[in-house]
Coordinates of C-alpha atoms in Angstrom, one line a residue:
X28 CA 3.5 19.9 18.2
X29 CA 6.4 20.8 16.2
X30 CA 8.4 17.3 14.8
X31 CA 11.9 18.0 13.3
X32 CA 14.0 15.3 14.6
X33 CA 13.4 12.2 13.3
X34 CA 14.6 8.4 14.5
X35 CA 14.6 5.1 12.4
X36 CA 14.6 1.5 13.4
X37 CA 14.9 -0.3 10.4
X38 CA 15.5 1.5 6.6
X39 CA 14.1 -1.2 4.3
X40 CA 11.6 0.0 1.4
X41 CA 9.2 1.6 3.6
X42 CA 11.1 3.4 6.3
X43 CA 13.6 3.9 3.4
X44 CA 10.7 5.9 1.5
X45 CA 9.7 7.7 4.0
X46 CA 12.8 8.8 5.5
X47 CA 13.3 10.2 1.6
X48 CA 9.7 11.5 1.4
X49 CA 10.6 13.5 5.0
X50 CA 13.8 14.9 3.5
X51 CA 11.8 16.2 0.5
X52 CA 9.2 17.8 2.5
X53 CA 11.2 19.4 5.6
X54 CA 14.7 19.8 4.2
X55 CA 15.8 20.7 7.4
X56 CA 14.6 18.3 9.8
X57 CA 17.4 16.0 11.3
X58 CA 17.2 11.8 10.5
X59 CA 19.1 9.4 12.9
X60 CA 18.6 5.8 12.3
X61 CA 20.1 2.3 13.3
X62 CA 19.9 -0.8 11.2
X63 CA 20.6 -4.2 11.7
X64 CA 23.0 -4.2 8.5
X65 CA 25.7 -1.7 8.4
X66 CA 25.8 -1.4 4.8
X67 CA 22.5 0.0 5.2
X68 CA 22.4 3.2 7.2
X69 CA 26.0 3.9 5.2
X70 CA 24.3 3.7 2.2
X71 CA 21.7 6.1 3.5
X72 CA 24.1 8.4 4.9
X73 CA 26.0 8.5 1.5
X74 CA 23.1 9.1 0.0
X75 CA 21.9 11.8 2.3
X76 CA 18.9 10.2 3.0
X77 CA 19.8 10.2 6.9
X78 CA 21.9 12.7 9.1
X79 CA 23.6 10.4 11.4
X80 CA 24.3 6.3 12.4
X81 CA 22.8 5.1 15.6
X82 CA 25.0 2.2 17.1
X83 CA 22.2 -0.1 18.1
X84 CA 18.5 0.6 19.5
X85 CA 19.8 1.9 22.8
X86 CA 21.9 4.3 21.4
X87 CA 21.5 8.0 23.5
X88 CA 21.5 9.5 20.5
X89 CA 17.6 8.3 19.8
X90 CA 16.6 10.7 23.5
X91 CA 16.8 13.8 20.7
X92 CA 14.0 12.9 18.4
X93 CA 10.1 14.3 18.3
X94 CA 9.4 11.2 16.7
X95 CA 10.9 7.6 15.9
X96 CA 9.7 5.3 13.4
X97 CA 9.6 1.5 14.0
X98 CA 10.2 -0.3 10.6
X99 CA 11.4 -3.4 11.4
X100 CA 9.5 -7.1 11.3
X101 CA 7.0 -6.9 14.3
X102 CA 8.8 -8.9 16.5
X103 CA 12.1 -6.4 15.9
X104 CA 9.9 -3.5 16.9
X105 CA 8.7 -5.0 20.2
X106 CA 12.6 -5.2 21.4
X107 CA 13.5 -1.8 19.6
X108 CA 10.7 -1.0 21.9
X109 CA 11.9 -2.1 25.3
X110 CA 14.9 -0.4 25.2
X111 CA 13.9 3.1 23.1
X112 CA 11.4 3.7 26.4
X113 CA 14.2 3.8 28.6
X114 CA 15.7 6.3 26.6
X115 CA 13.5 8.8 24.8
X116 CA 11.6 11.6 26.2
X117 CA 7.6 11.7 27.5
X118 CA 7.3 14.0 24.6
X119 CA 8.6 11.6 21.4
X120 CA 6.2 10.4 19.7
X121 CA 6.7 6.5 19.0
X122 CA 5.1 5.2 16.0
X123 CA 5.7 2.4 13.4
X124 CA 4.8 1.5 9.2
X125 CA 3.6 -2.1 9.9
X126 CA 0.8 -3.7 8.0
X127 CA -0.4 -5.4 11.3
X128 CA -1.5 -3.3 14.8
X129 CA -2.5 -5.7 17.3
X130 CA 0.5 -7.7 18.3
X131 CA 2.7 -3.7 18.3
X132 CA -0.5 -2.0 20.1
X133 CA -0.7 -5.2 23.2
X134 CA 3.1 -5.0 23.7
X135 CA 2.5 -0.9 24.0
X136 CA 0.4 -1.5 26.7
X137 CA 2.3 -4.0 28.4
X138 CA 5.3 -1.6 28.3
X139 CA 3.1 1.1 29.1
X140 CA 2.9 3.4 26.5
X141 CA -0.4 4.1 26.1
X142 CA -0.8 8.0 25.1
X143 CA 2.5 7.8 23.4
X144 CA 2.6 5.8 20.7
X145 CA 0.2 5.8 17.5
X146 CA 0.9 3.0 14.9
X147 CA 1.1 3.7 11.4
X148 CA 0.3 2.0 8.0
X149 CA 1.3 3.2 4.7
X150 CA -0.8 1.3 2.5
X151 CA 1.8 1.4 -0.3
X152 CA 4.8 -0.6 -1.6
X153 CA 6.2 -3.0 -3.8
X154 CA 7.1 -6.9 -4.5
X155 CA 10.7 -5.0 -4.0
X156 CA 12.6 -5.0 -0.9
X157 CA 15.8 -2.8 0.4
X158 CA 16.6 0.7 0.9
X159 CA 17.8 0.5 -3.0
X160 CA 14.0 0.5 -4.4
X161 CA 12.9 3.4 -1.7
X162 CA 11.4 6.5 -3.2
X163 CA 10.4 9.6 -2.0
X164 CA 7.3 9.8 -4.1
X165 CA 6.1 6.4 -2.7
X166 CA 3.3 7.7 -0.4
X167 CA 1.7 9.8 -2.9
X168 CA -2.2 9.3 -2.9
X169 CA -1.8 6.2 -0.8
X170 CA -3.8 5.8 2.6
X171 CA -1.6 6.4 5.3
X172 CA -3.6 4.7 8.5
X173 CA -3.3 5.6 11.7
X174 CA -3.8 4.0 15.3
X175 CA -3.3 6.0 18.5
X176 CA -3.0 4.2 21.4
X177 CA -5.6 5.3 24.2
X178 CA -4.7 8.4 26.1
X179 CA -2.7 9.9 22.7
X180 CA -3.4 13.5 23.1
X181 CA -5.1 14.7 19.7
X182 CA -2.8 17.2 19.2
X183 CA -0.4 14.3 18.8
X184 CA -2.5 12.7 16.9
X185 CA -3.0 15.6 14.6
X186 CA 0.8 16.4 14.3
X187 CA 1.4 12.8 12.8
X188 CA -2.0 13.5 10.7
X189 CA -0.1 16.5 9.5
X190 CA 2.8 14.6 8.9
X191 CA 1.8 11.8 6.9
X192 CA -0.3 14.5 4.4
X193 CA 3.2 16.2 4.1
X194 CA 4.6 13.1 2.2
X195 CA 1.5 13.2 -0.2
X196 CA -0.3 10.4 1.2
X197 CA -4.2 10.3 2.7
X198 CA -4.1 9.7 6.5
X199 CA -6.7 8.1 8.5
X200 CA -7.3 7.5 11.8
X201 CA -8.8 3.8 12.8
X202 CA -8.7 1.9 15.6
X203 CA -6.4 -0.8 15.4
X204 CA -8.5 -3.9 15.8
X205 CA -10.4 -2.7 13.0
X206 CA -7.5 -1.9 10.7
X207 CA -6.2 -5.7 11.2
X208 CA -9.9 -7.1 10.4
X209 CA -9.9 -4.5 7.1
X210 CA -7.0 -4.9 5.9
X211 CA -6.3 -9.0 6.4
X212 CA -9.2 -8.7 3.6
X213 CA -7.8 -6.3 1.3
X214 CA -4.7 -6.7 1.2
X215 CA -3.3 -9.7 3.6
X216 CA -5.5 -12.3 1.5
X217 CA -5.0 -11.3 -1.6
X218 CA -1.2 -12.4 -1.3
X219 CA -1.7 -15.1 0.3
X220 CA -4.3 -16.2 -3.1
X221 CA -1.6 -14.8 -5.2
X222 CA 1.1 -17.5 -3.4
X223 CA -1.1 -20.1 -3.9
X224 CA -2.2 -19.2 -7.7
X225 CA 1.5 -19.3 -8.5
X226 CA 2.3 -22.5 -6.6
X227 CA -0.8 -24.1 -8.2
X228 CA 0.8 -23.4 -11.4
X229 CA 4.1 -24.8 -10.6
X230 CA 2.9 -27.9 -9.6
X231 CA 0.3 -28.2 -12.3
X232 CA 2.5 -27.2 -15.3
X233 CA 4.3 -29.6 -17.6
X234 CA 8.3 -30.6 -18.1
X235 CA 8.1 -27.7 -21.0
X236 CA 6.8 -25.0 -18.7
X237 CA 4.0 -24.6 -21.1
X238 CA 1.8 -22.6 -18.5
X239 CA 4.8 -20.3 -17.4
X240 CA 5.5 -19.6 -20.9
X241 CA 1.6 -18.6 -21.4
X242 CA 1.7 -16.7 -18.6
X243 CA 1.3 -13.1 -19.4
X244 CA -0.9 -10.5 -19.1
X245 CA -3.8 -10.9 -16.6
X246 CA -2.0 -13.7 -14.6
X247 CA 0.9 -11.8 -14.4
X248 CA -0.6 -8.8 -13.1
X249 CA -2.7 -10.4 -10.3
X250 CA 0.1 -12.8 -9.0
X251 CA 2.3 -9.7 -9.1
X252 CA 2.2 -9.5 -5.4
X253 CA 3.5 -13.0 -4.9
X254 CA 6.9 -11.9 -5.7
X255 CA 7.0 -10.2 -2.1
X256 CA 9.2 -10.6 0.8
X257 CA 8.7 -14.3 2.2
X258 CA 9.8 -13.2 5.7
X259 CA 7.8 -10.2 5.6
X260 CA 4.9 -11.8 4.9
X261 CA 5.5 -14.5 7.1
X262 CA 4.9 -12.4 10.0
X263 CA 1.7 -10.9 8.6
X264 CA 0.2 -14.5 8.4
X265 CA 1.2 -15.0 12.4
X266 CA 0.5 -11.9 13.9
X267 CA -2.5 -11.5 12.0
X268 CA -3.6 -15.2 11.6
X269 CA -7.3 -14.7 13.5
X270 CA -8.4 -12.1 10.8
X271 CA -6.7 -13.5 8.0
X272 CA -8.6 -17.4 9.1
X273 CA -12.0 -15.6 9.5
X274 CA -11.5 -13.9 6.3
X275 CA -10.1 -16.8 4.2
X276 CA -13.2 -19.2 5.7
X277 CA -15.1 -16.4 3.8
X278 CA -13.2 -16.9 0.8
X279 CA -13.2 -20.4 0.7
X280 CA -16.9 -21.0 0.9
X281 CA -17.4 -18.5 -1.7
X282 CA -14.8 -20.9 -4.0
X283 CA -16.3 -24.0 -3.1
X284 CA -19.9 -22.7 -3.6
X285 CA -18.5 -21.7 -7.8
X286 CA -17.0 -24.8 -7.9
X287 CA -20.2 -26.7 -6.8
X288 CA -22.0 -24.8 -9.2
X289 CA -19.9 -25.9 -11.8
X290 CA -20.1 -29.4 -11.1
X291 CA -23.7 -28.7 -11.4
X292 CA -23.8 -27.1 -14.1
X293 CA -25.6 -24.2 -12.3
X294 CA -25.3 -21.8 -15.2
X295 CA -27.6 -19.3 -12.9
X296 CA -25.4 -19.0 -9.7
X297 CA -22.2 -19.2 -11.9
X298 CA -23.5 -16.1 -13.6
X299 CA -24.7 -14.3 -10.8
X300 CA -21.2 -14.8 -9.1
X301 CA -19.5 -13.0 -11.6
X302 CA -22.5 -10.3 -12.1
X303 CA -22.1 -9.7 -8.3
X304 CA -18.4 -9.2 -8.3
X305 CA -18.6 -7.3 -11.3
X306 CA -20.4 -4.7 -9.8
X307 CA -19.0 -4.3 -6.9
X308 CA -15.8 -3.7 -8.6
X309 CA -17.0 -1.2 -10.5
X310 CA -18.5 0.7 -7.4
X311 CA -14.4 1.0 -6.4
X312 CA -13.1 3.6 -8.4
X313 CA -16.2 5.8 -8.5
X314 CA -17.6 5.9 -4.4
X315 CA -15.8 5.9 -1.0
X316 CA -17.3 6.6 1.9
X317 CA -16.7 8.8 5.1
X318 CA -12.8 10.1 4.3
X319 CA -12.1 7.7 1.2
X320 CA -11.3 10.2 -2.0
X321 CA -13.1 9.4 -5.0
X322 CA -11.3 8.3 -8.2
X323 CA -12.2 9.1 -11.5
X324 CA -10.9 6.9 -14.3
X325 CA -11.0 6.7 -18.1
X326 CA -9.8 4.0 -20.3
X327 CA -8.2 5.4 -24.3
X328 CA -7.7 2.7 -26.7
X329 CA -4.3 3.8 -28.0
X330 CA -1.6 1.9 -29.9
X331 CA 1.2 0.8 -28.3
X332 CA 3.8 2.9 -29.8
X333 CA 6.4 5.5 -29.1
X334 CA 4.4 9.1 -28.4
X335 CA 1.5 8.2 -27.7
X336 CA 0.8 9.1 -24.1
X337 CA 2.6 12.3 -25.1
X338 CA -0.1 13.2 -27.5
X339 CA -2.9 11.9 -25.2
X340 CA -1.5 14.4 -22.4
X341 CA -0.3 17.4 -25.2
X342 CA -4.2 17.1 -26.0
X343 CA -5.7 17.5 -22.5
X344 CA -2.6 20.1 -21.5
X345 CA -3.8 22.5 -24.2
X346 CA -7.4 22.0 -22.8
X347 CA -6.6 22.7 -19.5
X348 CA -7.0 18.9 -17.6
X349 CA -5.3 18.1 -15.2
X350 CA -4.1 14.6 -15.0
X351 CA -4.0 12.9 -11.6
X352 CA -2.3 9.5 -13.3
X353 CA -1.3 8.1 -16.4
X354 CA -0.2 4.7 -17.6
X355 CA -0.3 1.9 -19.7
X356 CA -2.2 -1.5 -19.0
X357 CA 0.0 -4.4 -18.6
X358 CA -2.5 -6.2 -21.0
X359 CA -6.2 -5.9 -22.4
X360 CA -7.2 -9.5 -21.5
X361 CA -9.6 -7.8 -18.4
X362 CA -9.5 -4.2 -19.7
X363 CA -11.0 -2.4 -22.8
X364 CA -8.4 0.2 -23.2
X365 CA -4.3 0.2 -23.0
X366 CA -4.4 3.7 -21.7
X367 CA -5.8 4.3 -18.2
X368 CA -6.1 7.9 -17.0
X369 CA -7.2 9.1 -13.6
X370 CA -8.7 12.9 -12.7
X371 CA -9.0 14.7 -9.5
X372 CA -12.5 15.6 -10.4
X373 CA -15.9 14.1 -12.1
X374 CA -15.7 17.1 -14.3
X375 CA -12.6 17.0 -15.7
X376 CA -13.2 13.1 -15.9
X377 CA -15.8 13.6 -18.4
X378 CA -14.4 16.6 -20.2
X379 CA -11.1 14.1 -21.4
X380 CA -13.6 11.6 -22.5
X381 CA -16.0 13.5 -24.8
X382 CA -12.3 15.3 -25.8
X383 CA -11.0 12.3 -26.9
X384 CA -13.9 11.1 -28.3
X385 CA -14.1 13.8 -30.7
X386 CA -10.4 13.6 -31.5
X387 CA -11.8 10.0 -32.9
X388 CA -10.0 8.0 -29.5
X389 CA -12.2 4.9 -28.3
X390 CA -12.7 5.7 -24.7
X391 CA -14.6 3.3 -21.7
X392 CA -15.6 5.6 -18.9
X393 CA -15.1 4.0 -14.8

């Protein structure tokens, strides 16, 4: 199935990246798209990020497009949705970037449009927000999930497979209950801890602001993620709130259970605790299962001056490694070097290390 005309509900980071990343990868293809701000589809337009301005949701316009894009807050999507069925074609595919599938996939069904709509989730982003912070690069080596509806034919399914690949990311098909239970532990509860580690701070610190002035480094990085879009997130928590409870009972027995330990002076379980994490961190960047890609990381103690990632890559360049990633850590407190470098490959992996070892570099292996 051949997708060159593209529609867009919504152009905020996401749908603002991958309108960009479409552009990039299929010069050609055509981009429509309506937002709720005007400012915003004209600064796409300027931009040339999108062909055309759709009116509102029920434009006509929207009955040309192979595929349309819902990224909008849920409940937006769900009325883009009542009126886009009345006016696309049996052959559009329908399809959104949300980071929750149930509530989108139950008011498919009610509408029915089962077999013609397969949710999406680019697990990528930003604390950002706006079309002004979109990239085309965005997707690259993210998971891009997908959920078809029942009845999607595969060759739709495939086509939107295709699709995501073309913006650099890593598709995956799931089925949508299980996407919600996955990800309200991966990535849902994580920024919901982050809030709360930021808010326990601000009530906590002094008149001086002591702790926000000591907080750097590992704090910052880890509450990063709390800087994210309140009303975003605020329907994550609602349309998602079954998983997220279940998941956060989890979390909170394993909190109270260290704290206990603690008041118990339970050296034991306090060290198992962090043995047990520990090593199931570790397992992270060097197994995935099933369709997960491997990563392969090495850590270079370098100092933080001007030229030094350029020697570290002029060194592996004239080797002939390729570099997947490169980039400074934000701070050393939980990491043993400043440089971290990701490969493709095992091979190349351990190639860079024994190189750099010999050219005298400290180097922790991942």
């Amino acid at each position: 199935m051949e997708l060159h005309t593209f529609g867009f509900v919504g152009l905020g980071l996401i749908g603002g990246s991958l309108a960009k990343a479409l552009k990039r990868s299929f010069p050609d293809c055509r981009i429509m798209a309506y937002t709720r701000t005007a400012k915003t589809t004209e600064t796409a337009l300027s931009e040339g990020i999108i062909d055309s301005i759709c009116s509102s949701t029920a434009d006509t316009r929207f009955a040309e497009c192979d595929c349309i894009f819902l990224c909008a807050p849920v409940a937006s999507n769900v009325a883009a949705l009542e009126q886009l069925k009345e006016i696309v074609s049996d052959d559009c595919i329908l399809s959104d970037v949300g980071s929750v599938k149930t509530d989108i996939h139950m008011a498919v069904e009610r509408m029915g449009l089962n077999g013609r709509f397969i949710g999406g989730h680019p697990m990528t982003g930003s604390e950002k927000s706006g079309i002004q912070y979109a990239q085309a690069h965005l997707f690259e080596n993210a998971y891009y999930i997908l959920t078809p509806s029942p009845g999607t034919p595969d060759a739709w399914t495939e086509s939107m497979r295709s699709l995501a690949a073309s913006t650099g990311a890593l598709p995956i098909v799931l089925d949508y209950k299980q996407h919600d239970f996955a990800t309200a532990a991966i990535s849902h509860l994580p920024h919901l801890i982050a809030a709360a580690l930021v808010n326990t701070v601000h009530d906590l610190d002094s008149k001086e602001e002591l702790m926000k002035t000591l907080a750097a480094g590992g704090f910052k990085d880890i509450t990063r993620i709390a800087s994210s879009s309140p009303e975003m997130w605020e329907q994550i928590c609602l349309t998602n709130s079954d998983n997220i409870v279940d998941v956060m009972n989890t979390f909170i027995r394993l909190l109270t259970e260290s704290r206990d330990a603690m008041q118990a002076g339970d050296g034991n379980a306090i060290y198992k605790m962090f043995e047990k994490s520990r090593d199931y961190r570790n397992s992270f960047s060097s197994s995935g299962p099933g369709n997960f890609k491997k990563t392969y990381r090495i850590y270079c103690d370098v100092l933080d001056e001007s030229g030094s990632i350029a020697t570290i890559a002029t060194i592996l360049a004239k080797n002939g490694i390729s570099i997947k990633n490169i980039g400074i850590v934000q701070s050393r407190e939980f990491e043993e070097g400043v440089l971290r470098i990701e490969f493709y490959e095992e091979a190349p992996s351990r190639a860079a290390a024994e190189l750099l070892r010999q050219q005298k570099y400290q180097v922790w292996e991942r």
